[in-house]
Amino acid sequence: MVIAVITLAPNFGGVSIIYRFLVGSLSDVQWDEIRLAAPWTIALPPVILLAGRRLNILRLGDEVAEGLGVGVRRTRAVLFATSVLLVAPVVAIAGPIGFIALVSPHIVRRLLRTSDARVVMPVAAVTGAVLVLAADGAARLALHPHEVAVGLWTALLGAPVLLVLMQRGIFGKRPSA
Protein backbone atom coordinates (compact mmCIF):
# COMPACT_ATOMS: atom_id res chain seq x y z
CA MET A 1 0.00 0.00 0.00
CA VAL A 2 2.73 2.46 0.98
CA ILE A 3 4.62 1.63 -2.22
CA ALA A 4 1.47 2.22 -4.28
CA VAL A 5 0.95 5.63 -2.67
CA ILE A 6 4.59 6.61 -3.17
CA THR A 7 4.51 5.43 -6.77
CA LEU A 8 1.33 7.36 -7.51
CA ALA A 9 2.13 10.42 -5.36
CA PRO A 10 3.02 12.61 -8.36
CA ASN A 11 -0.30 11.60 -9.88
CA PHE A 12 -2.84 12.85 -7.34
CA GLY A 13 -5.64 11.25 -9.34
CA GLY A 14 -4.09 7.86 -8.64
CA VAL A 15 -3.86 8.57 -4.93
CA SER A 16 -7.47 9.72 -4.98
CA ILE A 17 -8.55 6.45 -6.59
CA ILE A 18 -6.65 4.39 -4.02
CA TYR A 19 -8.04 6.48 -1.17
CA ARG A 20 -11.60 6.15 -2.48
CA PHE A 21 -11.22 2.42 -2.90
CA LEU A 22 -9.77 1.90 0.58
CA VAL A 23 -12.16 4.02 2.64
CA GLY A 24 -15.27 4.40 0.48
CA SER A 25 -16.29 7.72 -0.97
CA LEU A 26 -19.08 9.03 -3.17
CA SER A 27 -17.28 12.29 -3.96
CA ASP A 28 -15.74 11.21 -7.28
CA VAL A 29 -18.49 8.93 -8.57
CA GLN A 30 -19.36 9.71 -12.19
CA TRP A 31 -22.60 9.05 -14.09
CA ASP A 32 -20.74 6.79 -16.52
CA GLU A 33 -19.83 4.52 -13.61
CA ILE A 34 -23.41 4.47 -12.41
CA ARG A 35 -24.61 3.56 -15.91
CA LEU A 36 -22.23 0.58 -15.89
CA ALA A 37 -23.60 -0.67 -12.57
CA ALA A 38 -27.27 0.03 -13.34
CA PRO A 39 -28.05 -3.17 -15.28
CA TRP A 40 -26.82 -5.30 -12.38
CA THR A 41 -28.65 -3.29 -9.75
CA ILE A 42 -31.88 -3.43 -11.74
CA ALA A 43 -31.79 -7.05 -12.93
CA LEU A 44 -30.57 -8.88 -9.82
CA PRO A 45 -32.73 -7.69 -6.87
CA PRO A 46 -35.77 -9.64 -8.13
CA VAL A 47 -33.71 -12.85 -7.88
CA ILE A 48 -33.11 -12.19 -4.20
CA LEU A 49 -36.67 -11.02 -3.55
CA LEU A 50 -38.10 -14.14 -5.19
CA ALA A 51 -35.98 -16.23 -2.82
CA GLY A 52 -37.55 -14.58 0.26
CA ARG A 53 -39.74 -17.56 1.09
CA ARG A 54 -36.80 -19.97 0.80
CA LEU A 55 -34.70 -17.67 3.00
CA ASN A 56 -37.42 -17.73 5.65
CA ILE A 57 -37.42 -21.52 5.52
CA LEU A 58 -33.60 -21.65 5.71
CA ARG A 59 -33.85 -19.87 9.07
CA LEU A 60 -35.46 -23.04 10.42
CA GLY A 61 -32.26 -25.01 9.81
CA ASP A 62 -30.83 -27.04 6.96
CA GLU A 63 -32.58 -30.31 7.82
CA VAL A 64 -36.00 -28.72 8.15
CA ALA A 65 -35.48 -26.73 4.95
CA GLU A 66 -34.47 -29.86 3.03
CA GLY A 67 -37.51 -31.64 4.47
CA LEU A 68 -39.72 -28.82 3.21
CA GLY A 69 -38.28 -29.15 -0.29
CA VAL A 70 -35.76 -26.31 -0.32
CA GLY A 71 -32.50 -27.17 -2.06
CA VAL A 72 -30.26 -25.69 0.62
CA ARG A 73 -26.95 -25.84 -1.24
CA ARG A 74 -28.43 -24.58 -4.50
CA THR A 75 -30.35 -21.76 -2.80
CA ARG A 76 -27.26 -20.62 -0.91
CA ALA A 77 -25.10 -20.80 -4.05
CA VAL A 78 -27.57 -18.78 -6.14
CA LEU A 79 -28.05 -16.17 -3.42
CA PHE A 80 -24.32 -15.91 -2.75
CA ALA A 81 -23.53 -15.46 -6.45
CA THR A 82 -26.35 -12.94 -6.87
CA SER A 83 -25.19 -10.97 -3.82
CA VAL A 84 -21.62 -10.87 -5.10
CA LEU A 85 -22.78 -9.67 -8.52
CA LEU A 86 -24.88 -6.95 -6.86
CA VAL A 87 -22.20 -5.74 -4.46
CA ALA A 88 -19.13 -5.93 -6.73
CA PRO A 89 -20.02 -3.07 -9.10
CA VAL A 90 -21.01 -0.80 -6.22
CA VAL A 91 -17.77 -1.45 -4.31
CA ALA A 92 -15.78 -1.00 -7.53
CA ILE A 93 -17.37 2.43 -7.98
CA ALA A 94 -17.53 3.80 -4.43
CA GLY A 95 -15.18 1.58 -2.46
CA PRO A 96 -16.20 -0.17 0.73
CA ILE A 97 -18.76 1.77 2.72
CA GLY A 98 -18.89 -0.30 5.87
CA PHE A 99 -21.55 -1.15 8.39
CA ILE A 100 -24.54 -0.10 6.28
CA ALA A 101 -25.34 -3.63 5.15
CA LEU A 102 -24.79 -4.91 8.69
CA VAL A 103 -26.89 -2.29 10.46
CA SER A 104 -29.79 -1.75 8.01
CA PRO A 105 -31.49 -5.15 8.33
CA HIS A 106 -31.29 -5.05 12.12
CA ILE A 107 -32.81 -1.57 12.23
CA VAL A 108 -35.61 -2.70 9.90
CA ARG A 109 -36.30 -5.86 11.91
CA ARG A 110 -36.56 -3.85 15.12
CA LEU A 111 -38.75 -1.12 13.62
CA LEU A 112 -41.10 -3.43 11.73
CA ARG A 113 -40.97 -6.20 14.34
CA THR A 114 -40.64 -8.89 11.71
CA SER A 115 -37.92 -11.14 10.42
CA ASP A 116 -39.78 -12.08 7.23
CA ALA A 117 -37.10 -11.82 4.53
CA ARG A 118 -39.73 -10.81 1.96
CA VAL A 119 -40.37 -7.65 3.99
CA VAL A 120 -36.96 -7.02 5.54
CA MET A 121 -34.86 -7.24 2.36
CA PRO A 122 -36.52 -4.51 0.27
CA VAL A 123 -37.02 -2.19 3.24
CA ALA A 124 -33.42 -2.77 4.38
CA ALA A 125 -32.18 -1.92 0.87
CA VAL A 126 -34.04 1.40 0.92
CA THR A 127 -32.96 2.04 4.52
CA GLY A 128 -29.34 1.35 3.56
CA ALA A 129 -29.55 3.76 0.64
CA VAL A 130 -31.03 6.46 2.87
CA LEU A 131 -28.33 5.84 5.51
CA VAL A 132 -25.56 6.12 2.89
CA LEU A 133 -27.00 9.38 1.53
CA ALA A 134 -27.43 10.79 5.04
CA ALA A 135 -23.90 9.73 6.01
CA ASP A 136 -22.51 11.24 2.81
CA GLY A 137 -24.29 14.52 3.52
CA ALA A 138 -22.99 14.53 7.09
CA ALA A 139 -19.49 13.65 5.89
CA ARG A 140 -19.54 16.57 3.46
CA LEU A 141 -20.76 19.02 6.10
CA ALA A 142 -18.97 17.81 9.26
CA LEU A 143 -15.62 19.49 8.62
CA HIS A 144 -16.65 21.87 5.85
CA PRO A 145 -14.86 22.92 3.62
CA HIS A 146 -12.95 19.62 4.00
CA GLU A 147 -14.72 16.41 3.20
CA VAL A 148 -14.55 13.22 5.24
CA ALA A 149 -14.92 10.03 3.21
CA VAL A 150 -18.36 8.51 3.76
CA GLY A 151 -16.76 5.12 4.52
CA LEU A 152 -14.87 6.61 7.46
CA TRP A 153 -18.03 8.34 8.65
CA THR A 154 -20.14 5.17 8.48
CA ALA A 155 -17.44 3.21 10.30
CA LEU A 156 -17.26 5.87 13.00
CA LEU A 157 -21.03 5.91 13.51
CA GLY A 158 -21.91 2.37 12.44
CA ALA A 159 -19.57 0.43 14.70
CA PRO A 160 -21.13 1.66 17.96
CA VAL A 161 -24.66 1.17 16.59
CA LEU A 162 -23.83 -2.38 15.53
CA LEU A 163 -22.28 -3.13 18.93
CA VAL A 164 -25.42 -1.88 20.69
CA LEU A 165 -27.64 -3.96 18.39
CA MET A 166 -25.49 -7.03 18.99
CA GLN A 167 -25.45 -6.48 22.74
CA ARG A 168 -29.24 -6.15 22.86
CA GLY A 169 -29.84 -8.99 20.46
CA ILE A 170 -31.54 -8.66 17.10
CA PHE A 171 -35.05 -8.08 18.50
CA GLY A 172 -34.12 -6.04 21.54
CA LYS A 173 -33.81 -8.99 23.92
CA ARG A 174 -30.74 -9.20 26.06
CA PRO A 175 -28.62 -12.26 25.26
CA SER A 176 -28.74 -14.88 27.98
CA ALA A 177 -25.49 -15.17 29.87
Coordinates of N, CA and C in Angstrom, one line a residue:
M1 N 0.8 -1.2 0.0 CA 0.0 0.0 0.0 C 0.9 1.3 0.0
V2 N 1.8 1.3 0.9 CA 2.7 2.5 1.0 C 3.5 2.7 -0.3
I3 N 3.9 1.5 -0.9 CA 4.6 1.6 -2.2 C 3.7 2.2 -3.3
A4 N 2.4 1.7 -3.3 CA 1.5 2.2 -4.3 C 1.3 3.7 -4.1
V5 N 1.1 4.2 -2.9 CA 0.9 5.6 -2.7 C 2.2 6.4 -3.1
I6 N 3.4 5.9 -2.8 CA 4.6 6.6 -3.2 C 4.7 6.6 -4.7
T7 N 4.4 5.5 -5.3 CA 4.5 5.4 -6.8 C 3.5 6.4 -7.4
L8 N 2.4 6.5 -6.9 CA 1.3 7.4 -7.5 C 1.3 8.8 -7.0
A9 N 2.2 9.1 -6.0 CA 2.1 10.4 -5.4 C 2.2 11.6 -6.4
P10 N 3.0 11.5 -7.4 CA 3.0 12.6 -8.4 C 1.7 12.7 -9.1
N11 N 1.0 11.6 -9.2 CA -0.3 11.6 -9.9 C -1.4 11.6 -8.8
F12 N -1.9 12.8 -8.4 CA -2.8 12.8 -7.3 C -4.1 12.1 -7.7
G13 N -4.5 12.0 -9.0 CA -5.6 11.3 -9.3 C -5.5 9.8 -8.9
G14 N -4.3 9.2 -9.1 CA -4.1 7.9 -8.6 C -4.2 7.7 -7.1
V15 N -3.7 8.6 -6.4 CA -3.9 8.6 -4.9 C -5.3 8.7 -4.6
S16 N -6.0 9.6 -5.2 CA -7.5 9.7 -5.0 C -8.2 8.4 -5.2
I17 N -7.9 7.7 -6.3 CA -8.6 6.5 -6.6 C -8.3 5.4 -5.5
I18 N -7.0 5.3 -5.1 CA -6.6 4.4 -4.0 C -7.4 4.7 -2.7
Y19 N -7.4 6.0 -2.4 CA -8.0 6.5 -1.2 C -9.5 6.1 -1.2
R20 N -10.2 6.4 -2.3 CA -11.6 6.1 -2.5 C -11.9 4.7 -2.4
F21 N -11.0 3.8 -3.0 CA -11.2 2.4 -2.9 C -11.0 1.9 -1.5
L22 N -10.1 2.4 -0.8 CA -9.8 1.9 0.6 C -10.8 2.3 1.6
V23 N -11.3 3.5 1.6 CA -12.2 4.0 2.6 C -13.6 4.2 2.2
G24 N -13.9 4.2 1.0 CA -15.3 4.4 0.5 C -15.7 5.9 0.4
S25 N -15.9 6.3 -0.8 CA -16.3 7.7 -1.0 C -17.2 7.9 -2.2
L26 N -18.2 8.7 -2.1 CA -19.1 9.0 -3.2 C -18.7 10.3 -3.9
S27 N -17.6 11.0 -3.4 CA -17.3 12.3 -4.0 C -16.8 12.3 -5.4
D28 N -16.2 11.2 -5.9 CA -15.7 11.2 -7.3 C -16.5 10.3 -8.2
V29 N -17.7 9.8 -7.8 CA -18.5 8.9 -8.6 C -19.1 9.7 -9.8
Q30 N -18.9 9.1 -10.9 CA -19.4 9.7 -12.2 C -20.6 9.0 -12.7
W31 N -21.4 9.7 -13.5 CA -22.6 9.1 -14.1 C -22.3 7.9 -15.0
D32 N -21.1 7.9 -15.7 CA -20.7 6.8 -16.5 C -20.6 5.5 -15.7
E33 N -20.0 5.7 -14.5 CA -19.8 4.5 -13.6 C -21.2 4.0 -13.1
I34 N -22.1 4.9 -12.8 CA -23.4 4.5 -12.4 C -24.1 3.7 -13.5
R35 N -24.0 4.2 -14.8 CA -24.6 3.6 -15.9 C -24.1 2.1 -16.1
L36 N -22.8 1.9 -15.8 CA -22.2 0.6 -15.9 C -22.8 -0.4 -14.8
A37 N -23.1 0.2 -13.7 CA -23.6 -0.7 -12.6 C -25.1 -0.9 -12.6
A38 N -25.8 0.0 -13.3 CA -27.3 0.0 -13.3 C -27.9 -1.3 -13.8
P39 N -27.4 -1.9 -14.9 CA -28.0 -3.2 -15.3 C -28.0 -4.2 -14.2
W40 N -26.9 -4.3 -13.5 CA -26.8 -5.3 -12.4 C -27.8 -5.0 -11.2
T41 N -27.8 -3.7 -10.9 CA -28.7 -3.3 -9.7 C -30.1 -3.3 -10.1
I42 N -30.5 -3.4 -11.3 CA -31.9 -3.4 -11.7 C -32.3 -4.9 -11.9
A43 N -31.4 -5.7 -12.6 CA -31.8 -7.1 -12.9 C -31.7 -8.0 -11.8
L44 N -30.8 -7.9 -10.8 CA -30.6 -8.9 -9.8 C -31.4 -8.8 -8.6
P45 N -31.9 -7.7 -8.1 CA -32.7 -7.7 -6.9 C -34.0 -8.6 -6.9
P46 N -34.6 -8.7 -8.1 CA -35.8 -9.6 -8.1 C -35.4 -11.1 -7.8
V47 N -34.2 -11.5 -8.2 CA -33.7 -12.8 -7.9 C -33.7 -13.1 -6.4
I48 N -33.2 -12.1 -5.7 CA -33.1 -12.2 -4.2 C -34.5 -12.1 -3.6
L49 N -35.3 -11.2 -4.1 CA -36.7 -11.0 -3.6 C -37.5 -12.3 -3.8
L50 N -37.3 -12.9 -4.9 CA -38.1 -14.1 -5.2 C -37.7 -15.3 -4.3
A51 N -36.5 -15.2 -3.7 CA -36.0 -16.2 -2.8 C -36.4 -16.0 -1.4
G52 N -37.2 -14.9 -1.1 CA -37.5 -14.6 0.3 C -38.2 -15.7 1.0
R53 N -39.1 -16.4 0.4 CA -39.7 -17.6 1.1 C -38.7 -18.6 1.5
R54 N -37.8 -19.0 0.5 CA -36.8 -20.0 0.8 C -35.9 -19.5 1.9
L55 N -35.5 -18.2 1.9 CA -34.7 -17.7 3.0 C -35.4 -17.8 4.4
N56 N -36.7 -17.5 4.4 CA -37.4 -17.7 5.6 C -37.4 -19.2 6.1
I57 N -37.5 -20.1 5.2 CA -37.4 -21.5 5.5 C -36.0 -21.9 5.9
L58 N -35.0 -21.4 5.3 CA -33.6 -21.7 5.7 C -33.3 -21.3 7.2
R59 N -34.0 -20.3 7.7 CA -33.8 -19.9 9.1 C -34.2 -21.0 10.0
L60 N -35.0 -21.9 9.6 CA -35.5 -23.0 10.4 C -34.4 -24.1 10.6
G61 N -33.3 -24.0 9.8 CA -32.3 -25.0 9.8 C -32.2 -25.8 8.5
D62 N -31.0 -26.3 8.2 CA -30.8 -27.0 7.0 C -31.7 -28.3 6.8
E63 N -31.8 -29.1 7.9 CA -32.6 -30.3 7.8 C -34.1 -30.0 7.6
V64 N -34.6 -29.1 8.3 CA -36.0 -28.7 8.1 C -36.2 -28.2 6.7
A65 N -35.3 -27.3 6.3 CA -35.5 -26.7 4.9 C -35.5 -27.8 3.9
E66 N -34.5 -28.7 4.0 CA -34.5 -29.9 3.0 C -35.8 -30.7 3.1
G67 N -36.3 -30.9 4.3 CA -37.5 -31.6 4.5 C -38.7 -30.9 3.9
L68 N -38.6 -29.6 3.8 CA -39.7 -28.8 3.2 C -39.5 -28.6 1.7
G69 N -38.5 -29.2 1.2 CA -38.3 -29.1 -0.3 C -37.4 -28.0 -0.8
V70 N -36.7 -27.4 0.1 CA -35.8 -26.3 -0.3 C -34.4 -26.9 -0.6
G71 N -33.9 -26.7 -1.8 CA -32.5 -27.2 -2.1 C -31.5 -26.2 -1.4
V72 N -31.1 -26.6 -0.2 CA -30.3 -25.7 0.6 C -29.0 -25.2 -0.1
R73 N -28.2 -26.2 -0.6 CA -26.9 -25.8 -1.2 C -27.2 -25.0 -2.5
R74 N -28.1 -25.3 -3.3 CA -28.4 -24.6 -4.5 C -28.9 -23.2 -4.2
T75 N -29.8 -23.1 -3.2 CA -30.4 -21.8 -2.8 C -29.2 -20.9 -2.3
R76 N -28.4 -21.4 -1.4 CA -27.3 -20.6 -0.9 C -26.3 -20.2 -2.0
A77 N -26.0 -21.1 -2.9 CA -25.1 -20.8 -4.0 C -25.7 -19.7 -4.9
V78 N -26.9 -19.8 -5.3 CA -27.6 -18.8 -6.1 C -27.6 -17.4 -5.4
L79 N -28.0 -17.4 -4.2 CA -28.1 -16.2 -3.4 C -26.7 -15.6 -3.2
F80 N -25.7 -16.4 -2.9 CA -24.3 -15.9 -2.8 C -23.8 -15.3 -4.1
A81 N -24.0 -16.0 -5.2 CA -23.5 -15.5 -6.5 C -24.3 -14.2 -6.8
T82 N -25.6 -14.1 -6.6 CA -26.3 -12.9 -6.9 C -25.9 -11.8 -6.0
S83 N -25.7 -12.0 -4.7 CA -25.2 -11.0 -3.8 C -23.8 -10.4 -4.3
V84 N -22.9 -11.3 -4.6 CA -21.6 -10.9 -5.1 C -21.8 -10.0 -6.4
L85 N -22.6 -10.4 -7.3 CA -22.8 -9.7 -8.5 C -23.5 -8.3 -8.3
L86 N -24.3 -8.2 -7.2 CA -24.9 -7.0 -6.9 C -23.9 -6.0 -6.2
V87 N -23.1 -6.6 -5.3 CA -22.2 -5.7 -4.5 C -20.9 -5.3 -5.2
A88 N -20.4 -6.2 -6.1 CA -19.1 -5.9 -6.7 C -19.1 -4.6 -7.5
P89 N -20.1 -4.3 -8.4 CA -20.0 -3.1 -9.1 C -20.1 -1.8 -8.2
V90 N -20.9 -1.9 -7.1 CA -21.0 -0.8 -6.2 C -19.7 -0.5 -5.5
V91 N -19.1 -1.6 -5.0 CA -17.8 -1.5 -4.3 C -16.7 -1.0 -5.3
A92 N -16.8 -1.5 -6.5 CA -15.8 -1.0 -7.5 C -15.9 0.5 -7.8
I93 N -17.1 1.0 -7.7 CA -17.4 2.4 -8.0 C -17.1 3.3 -6.8
A94 N -17.6 2.9 -5.6 CA -17.5 3.8 -4.4 C -16.5 3.3 -3.4
G95 N -16.0 2.1 -3.5 CA -15.2 1.6 -2.5 C -16.1 1.0 -1.4
P96 N -15.4 0.4 -0.3 CA -16.2 -0.2 0.7 C -16.8 0.9 1.7
I97 N -18.1 0.9 1.8 CA -18.8 1.8 2.7 C -19.4 0.9 3.8
G98 N -18.6 0.7 4.9 CA -18.9 -0.3 5.9 C -20.1 0.0 6.8
F99 N -20.5 -1.1 7.3 CA -21.6 -1.2 8.4 C -23.0 -0.9 7.9
I100 N -23.2 -0.4 6.8 CA -24.5 -0.1 6.3 C -25.3 -1.4 6.1
A101 N -24.7 -2.4 5.4 CA -25.3 -3.6 5.2 C -25.5 -4.5 6.4
L102 N -24.7 -4.2 7.4 CA -24.8 -4.9 8.7 C -25.9 -4.3 9.6
V103 N -26.0 -3.0 9.6 CA -26.9 -2.3 10.5 C -28.3 -2.2 9.9
S104 N -28.5 -2.0 8.6 CA -29.8 -1.7 8.0 C -30.8 -2.8 8.3
P105 N -30.5 -4.1 8.1 CA -31.5 -5.2 8.3 C -31.9 -5.2 9.8
H106 N -31.0 -5.0 10.7 CA -31.3 -5.0 12.1 C -32.2 -3.9 12.5
I107 N -31.9 -2.7 12.0 CA -32.8 -1.6 12.2 C -34.2 -1.9 11.7
V108 N -34.3 -2.4 10.5 CA -35.6 -2.7 9.9 C -36.3 -3.8 10.7
R109 N -35.7 -4.8 11.1 CA -36.3 -5.9 11.9 C -36.9 -5.3 13.2
R110 N -36.1 -4.4 13.8 CA -36.6 -3.9 15.1 C -37.7 -2.9 14.9
L111 N -37.7 -2.1 13.9 CA -38.8 -1.1 13.6 C -40.0 -1.8 13.2
L112 N -39.9 -2.8 12.3 CA -41.1 -3.4 11.7 C -41.5 -4.6 12.5
R113 N -40.7 -5.0 13.5 CA -41.0 -6.2 14.3 C -41.3 -7.4 13.5
T114 N -40.5 -7.7 12.5 CA -40.6 -8.9 11.7 C -39.3 -9.3 11.2
S115 N -39.2 -10.6 11.0 CA -37.9 -11.1 10.4 C -38.2 -11.8 9.1
D116 N -39.4 -11.5 8.5 CA -39.8 -12.1 7.2 C -38.9 -11.5 6.2
A117 N -38.1 -12.3 5.5 CA -37.1 -11.8 4.5 C -37.8 -11.1 3.4
R118 N -39.0 -11.5 3.1 CA -39.7 -10.8 2.0 C -40.1 -9.4 2.3
V119 N -40.1 -9.0 3.6 CA -40.4 -7.6 4.0 C -39.1 -7.0 4.3
V120 N -38.2 -7.6 5.0 CA -37.0 -7.0 5.5 C -36.0 -6.6 4.4
M121 N -35.9 -7.5 3.4 CA -34.9 -7.2 2.4 C -35.1 -6.0 1.6
P122 N -36.3 -5.8 1.0 CA -36.5 -4.5 0.3 C -36.5 -3.3 1.1
V123 N -37.0 -3.4 2.4 CA -37.0 -2.2 3.2 C -35.6 -1.9 3.7
A124 N -34.8 -3.0 4.0 CA -33.4 -2.8 4.4 C -32.6 -2.2 3.2
A125 N -32.9 -2.5 2.0 CA -32.2 -1.9 0.9 C -32.4 -0.4 0.8
V126 N -33.7 0.0 0.9 CA -34.0 1.4 0.9 C -33.4 2.1 2.1
T127 N -33.5 1.5 3.3 CA -33.0 2.0 4.5 C -31.5 2.2 4.4
G128 N -30.8 1.2 3.8 CA -29.3 1.3 3.6 C -29.0 2.5 2.6
A129 N -29.8 2.7 1.6 CA -29.5 3.8 0.6 C -29.7 5.1 1.3
V130 N -30.8 5.2 2.1 CA -31.0 6.5 2.9 C -29.9 6.7 3.9
L131 N -29.4 5.7 4.6 CA -28.3 5.8 5.5 C -27.1 6.3 4.8
V132 N -26.8 5.7 3.6 CA -25.6 6.1 2.9 C -25.7 7.6 2.5
L133 N -26.8 8.0 1.9 CA -27.0 9.4 1.5 C -26.9 10.3 2.7
A134 N -27.5 9.9 3.8 CA -27.4 10.8 5.0 C -26.0 10.9 5.6
A135 N -25.3 9.7 5.6 CA -23.9 9.7 6.0 C -23.0 10.5 5.1
D136 N -23.3 10.5 3.8 CA -22.5 11.2 2.8 C -22.8 12.7 3.0
G137 N -24.0 13.1 3.2 CA -24.3 14.5 3.5 C -23.6 15.0 4.8
A138 N -23.7 14.2 5.8 CA -23.0 14.5 7.1 C -21.5 14.6 6.9
A139 N -20.9 13.7 6.1 CA -19.5 13.6 5.9 C -19.0 14.9 5.1
R140 N -19.9 15.4 4.2 CA -19.5 16.6 3.5 C -19.6 17.8 4.3
L141 N -20.5 17.8 5.3 CA -20.8 19.0 6.1 C -20.0 19.1 7.4
A142 N -19.6 17.9 7.9 CA -19.0 17.8 9.3 C -17.8 18.7 9.4
L143 N -16.8 18.7 8.5 CA -15.6 19.5 8.6 C -15.5 20.4 7.4
H144 N -16.6 21.0 7.0 CA -16.7 21.9 5.9 C -15.6 23.0 6.0
P145 N -14.8 23.3 5.0 CA -14.9 22.9 3.6 C -14.2 21.6 3.3
H146 N -13.6 20.9 4.3 CA -13.0 19.6 4.0 C -14.0 18.5 4.0
E147 N -13.8 17.5 3.3 CA -14.7 16.4 3.2 C -14.1 15.1 3.8
V148 N -14.9 14.5 4.7 CA -14.6 13.2 5.2 C -15.2 12.1 4.3
A149 N -14.4 11.1 4.0 CA -14.9 10.0 3.2 C -16.1 9.4 3.9
V150 N -17.1 9.1 3.2 CA -18.4 8.5 3.8 C -18.1 7.2 4.4
G151 N -17.1 6.4 3.9 CA -16.8 5.1 4.5 C -16.2 5.3 5.9
L152 N -15.4 6.3 6.1 CA -14.9 6.6 7.5 C -16.0 7.0 8.4
W153 N -16.9 7.8 7.9 CA -18.0 8.3 8.7 C -18.9 7.2 9.1
T154 N -19.3 6.3 8.1 CA -20.1 5.2 8.5 C -19.5 4.2 9.5
A155 N -18.2 4.1 9.3 CA -17.4 3.2 10.3 C -17.5 3.9 11.7
L156 N -17.3 5.2 11.7 CA -17.3 5.9 13.0 C -18.6 5.8 13.7
L157 N -19.7 5.9 12.9 CA -21.0 5.9 13.5 C -21.6 4.5 13.5
G158 N -21.3 3.7 12.6 CA -21.9 2.4 12.4 C -21.4 1.4 13.4
A159 N -20.1 1.4 13.8 CA -19.6 0.4 14.7 C -20.3 0.5 16.1
P160 N -20.4 1.6 16.7 CA -21.1 1.7 18.0 C -22.6 1.2 17.9
V161 N -23.3 1.6 16.8 CA -24.7 1.2 16.6 C -24.7 -0.3 16.5
L162 N -23.8 -0.9 15.7 CA -23.8 -2.4 15.5 C -23.5 -3.1 16.9
L163 N -22.6 -2.5 17.6 CA -22.3 -3.1 18.9 C -23.5 -3.1 19.9
V164 N -24.2 -2.0 19.9 CA -25.4 -1.9 20.7 C -26.5 -2.9 20.2
L165 N -26.7 -3.0 18.9 CA -27.6 -4.0 18.4 C -27.2 -5.4 18.7
M166 N -26.0 -5.7 18.6 CA -25.5 -7.0 19.0 C -25.6 -7.3 20.5
Q167 N -25.4 -6.3 21.3 CA -25.4 -6.5 22.7 C -26.9 -6.7 23.2
R168 N -27.8 -6.0 22.5 CA -29.2 -6.1 22.9 C -29.9 -7.4 22.2
G169 N -29.2 -7.9 21.2 CA -29.8 -9.0 20.5 C -30.6 -8.4 19.3
I170 N -30.9 -9.2 18.3 CA -31.5 -8.7 17.1 C -32.9 -8.0 17.4
F171 N -33.7 -8.6 18.3 CA -35.0 -8.1 18.5 C -35.2 -7.3 19.8
G172 N -34.1 -6.8 20.3 CA -34.1 -6.0 21.5 C -34.0 -6.8 22.8
K173 N -33.9 -8.2 22.7 CA -33.8 -9.0 23.9 C -32.3 -9.1 24.3
R174 N -32.1 -9.1 25.6 CA -30.7 -9.2 26.1 C -30.3 -10.7 25.9
P175 N -29.1 -10.9 25.4 CA -28.6 -12.3 25.3 C -28.5 -12.9 26.6
S176 N -28.9 -14.2 26.7 CA -28.7 -14.9 28.0 C -27.3 -15.2 28.3
A177 N -26.9 -15.0 29.5 CA -25.5 -15.2 29.9 C -25.3 -16.4 30.7

